Coordinates of C-alpha atoms and ligand atoms in Angstrom, one line a residue:
M1477 CA 86.3 86.3 124.3
A1478 CA 87.8 82.2 125.6
E1479 CA 90.3 81.7 127.7
Y1480 CA 93.0 80.7 125.2
D1481 CA 97.1 79.2 125.8
T1482 CA 98.7 82.2 124.6
E1483 CA 102.4 80.2 125.4
T1484 CA 102.2 77.3 122.8
V1485 CA 103.2 77.9 119.5
V1486 CA 102.1 75.2 116.7
H1487 CA 104.4 75.2 114.2
E1488 CA 102.8 71.7 111.6
E1489 CA 105.5 69.8 111.0
M1490 CA 107.9 72.7 110.5
T1491 CA 110.8 72.8 112.6
L1492 CA 112.8 75.7 112.2
R1493 CA 114.8 75.9 110.6
N1494 CA 118.3 78.1 109.7
D1495 CA 118.4 78.0 105.7
A1496 CA 115.2 79.0 104.7
K1497 CA 115.0 82.2 103.0
M1498 CA 114.2 84.0 105.3
T1499 CA 114.5 82.9 109.2
A1500 CA 112.9 85.2 112.0
R1501 CA 114.4 84.5 115.7
D1502 CA 112.8 85.2 119.2
V1503 CA 111.1 89.7 117.1
S1504 CA 110.0 91.3 119.7
V1505 CA 109.2 95.1 118.1
F1506 CA 107.7 97.5 120.4
Y1507 CA 106.0 101.4 120.0
G1508 CA 106.3 103.1 123.2
Q1509 CA 105.7 101.1 125.9
K1510 CA 103.4 99.3 123.5
Q1511 CA 104.2 96.1 123.0
A1512 CA 103.1 94.8 119.3
V1513 CA 104.8 92.0 118.7
R1514 CA 105.6 88.8 120.8
S1515 CA 108.8 87.5 120.6
V1516 CA 108.2 85.3 117.3
S1517 CA 110.1 82.6 115.1
I1518 CA 109.8 82.0 111.6
D1519 CA 111.0 81.0 108.6
V1520 CA 110.0 81.7 105.2
D1521 CA 110.8 79.5 102.2
S1522 CA 111.1 80.5 99.1
H1523 CA 109.5 79.2 97.1
Y1524 CA 106.2 79.3 99.0
V1525 CA 103.6 82.3 99.2
T1526 CA 103.8 82.3 103.2
A1527 CA 100.8 84.1 104.7
F1528 CA 100.0 86.2 107.4
I1529 CA 96.4 86.6 109.3
G1530 CA 94.4 87.3 112.3
P1531 CA 92.6 89.7 113.1
S1532 CA 93.0 93.5 112.8
G1533 CA 96.0 95.3 115.7
C1534 CA 97.3 91.7 116.2
G1535 CA 100.7 92.8 114.9
K1536 CA 100.7 90.9 111.4
S1537 CA 101.9 93.6 109.5
T1538 CA 104.7 94.8 112.0
F1539 CA 106.2 91.9 111.6
L1540 CA 105.5 91.4 108.1
R1541 CA 108.0 95.4 108.3
C1542 CA 110.6 93.9 109.9
F1543 CA 111.2 91.5 107.8
N1544 CA 112.6 94.9 105.3
R1545 CA 113.5 97.1 107.9
M1546 CA 110.9 99.1 107.0
N1547 CA 109.7 99.8 110.9
D1548 CA 113.4 102.1 110.9
T1549 CA 111.5 104.5 109.6
I1550 CA 109.1 105.1 112.7
D1551 CA 110.8 107.1 115.4
I1552 CA 109.3 105.5 118.6
A1553 CA 109.3 101.9 117.5
R1554 CA 112.0 98.7 118.4
V1555 CA 112.9 95.4 116.9
E1556 CA 114.1 93.4 119.0
G1557 CA 115.6 89.5 118.4
D1558 CA 117.0 88.5 114.5
I1559 CA 116.0 88.5 111.5
D1560 CA 118.1 86.8 108.8
L1561 CA 118.1 86.7 105.1
D1562 CA 120.5 84.0 103.8
G1563 CA 122.6 84.0 106.8
R1564 CA 123.0 86.9 107.6
D1565 CA 121.3 89.4 110.7
I1566 CA 119.7 92.1 108.7
Y1567 CA 120.3 94.0 112.1
D1568 CA 123.5 93.7 111.1
P1569 CA 124.9 98.1 111.4
K1570 CA 126.9 97.2 108.7
M1571 CA 124.2 96.6 106.1
D1572 CA 122.4 98.3 103.6
V1573 CA 119.6 99.5 103.9
V1574 CA 118.7 100.5 100.8
Q1575 CA 120.0 97.3 99.3
L1576 CA 117.6 95.1 101.4
R1577 CA 114.7 96.9 101.3
A1578 CA 115.4 96.5 96.5
R1579 CA 116.2 92.8 97.6
V1580 CA 113.4 92.2 99.9
G1581 CA 111.3 94.8 98.3
M1582 CA 107.0 96.2 99.0
V1583 CA 104.1 96.7 97.8
F1584 CA 101.9 98.3 100.3
Q1585 CA 98.1 98.9 100.8
K1586 CA 97.5 101.6 98.6
P1587 CA 99.1 101.2 95.3
N1588 CA 101.4 104.4 96.0
P1589 CA 102.9 105.1 92.0
F1590 CA 105.3 107.7 91.8
P1591 CA 104.7 110.7 89.9
K1592 CA 106.0 109.9 87.1
S1593 CA 106.1 108.4 83.4
I1594 CA 104.7 104.2 83.9
Y1595 CA 108.4 103.7 81.9
E1596 CA 110.1 105.4 85.3
N1597 CA 107.7 103.9 87.6
I1598 CA 110.1 101.0 86.8
A1599 CA 113.1 102.5 85.9
Y1600 CA 114.0 104.6 89.0
G1601 CA 114.7 101.7 90.6
P1602 CA 117.4 99.4 88.4
R1603 CA 118.8 103.4 87.3
I1604 CA 119.7 104.5 91.1
H1605 CA 121.2 100.6 91.3
G1606 CA 123.0 100.8 88.2
L1607 CA 121.7 97.4 87.3
A1608 CA 121.1 98.9 84.0
E1609 CA 124.2 99.7 81.1
S1610 CA 122.3 101.3 78.4
K1611 CA 119.3 101.8 77.1
T1612 CA 118.4 98.9 75.6
D1613 CA 119.0 97.6 78.3
M1614 CA 116.5 100.0 80.4
D1615 CA 113.8 99.5 78.3
R1616 CA 114.3 95.5 78.1
I1617 CA 114.3 95.7 82.0
V1618 CA 110.9 97.7 81.7
E1619 CA 109.6 95.5 80.0
T1620 CA 109.8 92.3 81.6
S1621 CA 109.0 93.8 84.8
L1622 CA 105.6 95.0 83.3
Q1623 CA 105.0 91.5 81.3
R1624 CA 105.8 90.0 84.5
A1625 CA 103.6 92.5 86.1
G1626 CA 101.0 91.0 84.2
L1627 CA 100.7 94.9 83.4
W1628 CA 102.1 95.5 79.7
N1629 CA 99.7 94.5 76.7
E1630 CA 97.4 97.1 78.8
V1631 CA 100.6 99.6 79.3
K1632 CA 102.9 99.1 76.1
D1633 CA 102.1 101.8 73.7
R1634 CA 101.7 104.2 77.0
L1635 CA 105.2 104.4 78.4
D1636 CA 104.6 107.3 78.7
E1637 CA 102.1 108.7 80.5
S1638 CA 101.6 109.3 84.0
G1639 CA 101.4 105.9 86.3
T1640 CA 99.1 107.7 88.8
A1641 CA 96.7 108.1 85.7
L1642 CA 96.1 103.9 85.7
S1643 CA 93.2 102.5 87.3
G1644 CA 94.3 101.2 91.1
G1645 CA 94.5 97.6 90.1
Q1646 CA 96.3 98.9 87.3
Q1647 CA 98.7 101.0 89.3
Q1648 CA 99.0 98.0 92.3
R1649 CA 100.3 95.8 89.7
L1650 CA 102.5 98.6 88.1
C1651 CA 104.0 98.6 91.9
I1652 CA 104.5 95.2 92.4
A1653 CA 106.3 95.7 88.7
R1654 CA 108.6 98.1 90.5
A1655 CA 109.3 96.2 93.1
I1656 CA 110.7 93.3 91.0
A1657 CA 112.7 95.7 88.5
V1658 CA 115.8 95.6 91.1
D1659 CA 115.5 91.8 90.7
P1660 CA 114.5 91.7 94.7
E1661 CA 114.9 87.8 96.4
V1662 CA 111.8 88.7 98.5
I1663 CA 109.0 90.8 98.0
L1664 CA 106.5 91.7 101.3
M1665 CA 103.2 92.4 100.0
D1666 CA 100.9 94.7 103.0
E1667 CA 97.0 92.9 101.4
P1668 CA 97.4 94.3 98.1
C1669 CA 94.0 94.3 97.3
S1670 CA 92.2 95.9 99.9
A1671 CA 91.7 99.2 98.1
L1672 CA 91.3 96.9 94.9
D1673 CA 87.7 95.9 93.2
P1674 CA 86.4 91.8 92.9
I1675 CA 88.1 92.4 89.3
A1676 CA 91.3 93.9 89.7
T1677 CA 91.9 91.9 93.7
A1678 CA 91.3 88.6 91.2
K1679 CA 93.9 89.8 89.0
V1680 CA 96.5 90.4 91.6
E1681 CA 96.0 87.1 92.9
E1682 CA 96.5 85.5 89.5
L1683 CA 99.8 87.3 89.3
I1684 CA 100.3 86.2 93.0
D1685 CA 100.9 82.8 90.9
E1686 CA 102.5 83.6 88.8
L1687 CA 104.9 85.6 90.6
Q1688 CA 105.2 81.7 93.4
G1689 CA 108.6 79.9 92.8
R1690 CA 110.4 82.9 91.0
Y1691 CA 110.5 85.0 93.8
A1692 CA 109.7 84.8 98.0
I1693 CA 106.1 85.9 99.1
V1694 CA 104.9 87.1 101.7
I1695 CA 101.5 88.4 102.6
V1696 CA 99.9 90.1 105.3
T1697 CA 96.2 89.5 104.5
H1698 CA 91.8 90.0 106.6
N1699 CA 90.6 88.1 103.8
M1700 CA 91.2 84.5 105.2
Q1701 CA 89.7 83.1 101.3
Q1702 CA 92.0 85.5 99.9
A1703 CA 95.4 83.0 101.8
A1704 CA 93.5 80.1 101.6
R1705 CA 93.9 80.6 97.5
V1706 CA 97.2 82.8 97.0
S1707 CA 99.2 80.9 99.6
Q1708 CA 101.3 77.9 100.1
R1709 CA 101.6 78.4 103.9
T1710 CA 100.0 80.5 106.5
A1711 CA 101.4 81.9 109.8
F1712 CA 98.2 82.8 112.6
F1713 CA 98.9 85.7 114.4
H1714 CA 96.7 86.9 117.8
L1715 CA 97.7 89.4 119.7
G1716 CA 101.0 90.1 119.0
H1717 CA 102.0 86.1 119.1
L1718 CA 102.4 83.4 116.4
V1719 CA 100.0 81.8 117.2
E1720 CA 99.6 78.8 114.7
Y1721 CA 101.9 78.1 111.3
G1722 CA 101.7 75.3 109.2
P1723 CA 100.5 74.1 104.9
T1724 CA 97.8 76.5 104.8
D1725 CA 95.6 73.4 103.0
E1726 CA 95.9 72.7 107.3
I1727 CA 95.4 75.4 108.9
F1728 CA 92.8 76.1 107.5
T1729 CA 91.3 72.4 107.9
N1730 CA 92.9 70.9 111.0
P1731 CA 93.8 74.1 112.4
K1732 CA 95.8 72.9 116.0
A1733 CA 94.9 75.6 117.8
D1734 CA 91.9 76.5 119.8
R1735 CA 92.2 79.7 119.2
T1736 CA 93.5 78.9 114.9
R1737 CA 89.7 77.0 114.7
D1738 CA 87.6 79.9 116.5
Y1739 CA 89.6 82.5 114.1
I1740 CA 89.1 80.4 110.3
T1741 CA 85.7 79.9 112.1
G1742 CA 84.7 83.4 112.8
R1743 CA 84.2 82.8 116.0
F1744 CA 86.5 85.8 117.3
G1745 CA 87.9 88.7 114.3
Ligands
LIG947 N1 102.9 103.1 114.0 C1 102.5 102.6 115.3 N2 101.9 103.7 116.1 C2 102.3 103.1 117.2 N3 101.8 101.7 117.8 C3 101.7 101.1 116.4 C4 101.9 101.7 115.1 N4 101.7 101.0 113.7 C5 101.2 99.9 114.9 N5 101.3 99.9 115.7 C6 100.3 99.0 116.9 O1 100.8 98.3 116.9 C7 100.1 97.0 117.2 C8 99.6 96.1 116.2 O2 98.9 96.7 114.9 P1 99.9 96.3 113.3 O3 99.2 97.7 112.2 O4 100.9 95.4 113.4 O5 98.3 95.0 113.1 P2 98.3 94.7 112.4 O6 97.7 92.9 113.0 O7 98.7 94.9 110.6 O8 96.1 94.9 112.1 P3 95.3 95.5 110.7 O9 95.1 94.2 110.0 O10 94.8 96.7 111.6 O11 96.6 96.9 109.8 C9 98.0 97.9 117.3 O12 97.7 97.6 118.6 C10 98.3 99.5 116.4 O13 97.5 100.2 117.5

């Protein structure tokens, strides 16, 4: 592999601001002695889909998990630096992590509905967060969430059936509906289509498009075409470094860093 300048981070036309929905400053993540993320600073804006791309092992999933403290669940993981949501430090010991994960929801690689009915998959979160005062309220939340996730028409006559009986693509949209149900501000998606066939992938991509603007969305993807299709901002990671971050069309058509260009053109990865 070519020698690269690993020090310079290119933020195309994007100065770091402190009024973004989420801000990460000098974030490093270690698994034991091994450093997986190296002093990354980035802003996540409300109105955009932001894609994290880069070769396998570059730290994009690890970095994504910092945004709702999912790395807390990994014993050997240690996070350094600052991550704020609306200007408030999410690693503050006073931060309620359950509340944080409702505000910053997550959708995983493999659809993971609860082994409960479709209705209960959606109702569970709003119930524990006290978002519904009555059965009518809950019915409304379930319907709206499934509608926003583009699943309502497919499941409205079988809300009592198990979520795990749906197809893989439907299960993933159910998981997105479940995240939406607790009224999040940010949705993190970690390779949400990697277990789906092309048709189900297209539906999830359409859904991401529809959700854009309502929620800040951050998506980790291996698939550069997918990043180009669904995102307005792209961050390219390599060996734990953020190499380049900017408007997606710029990153794909006119990358500034050698490493980005080589990755985009398939020279490594
Ligand atoms: N739970 C863990 N324990 C130890 N090391 C880990 C753990 N999770 C990830 N790593 C290591 O951290 C580095 C970054 O991994 P991460 O999964 O964040 O990368 P990635 O860019 O998302 O890769 P991929 O696209 O393959 O998922 C890798 O070297 C990986 O082996």
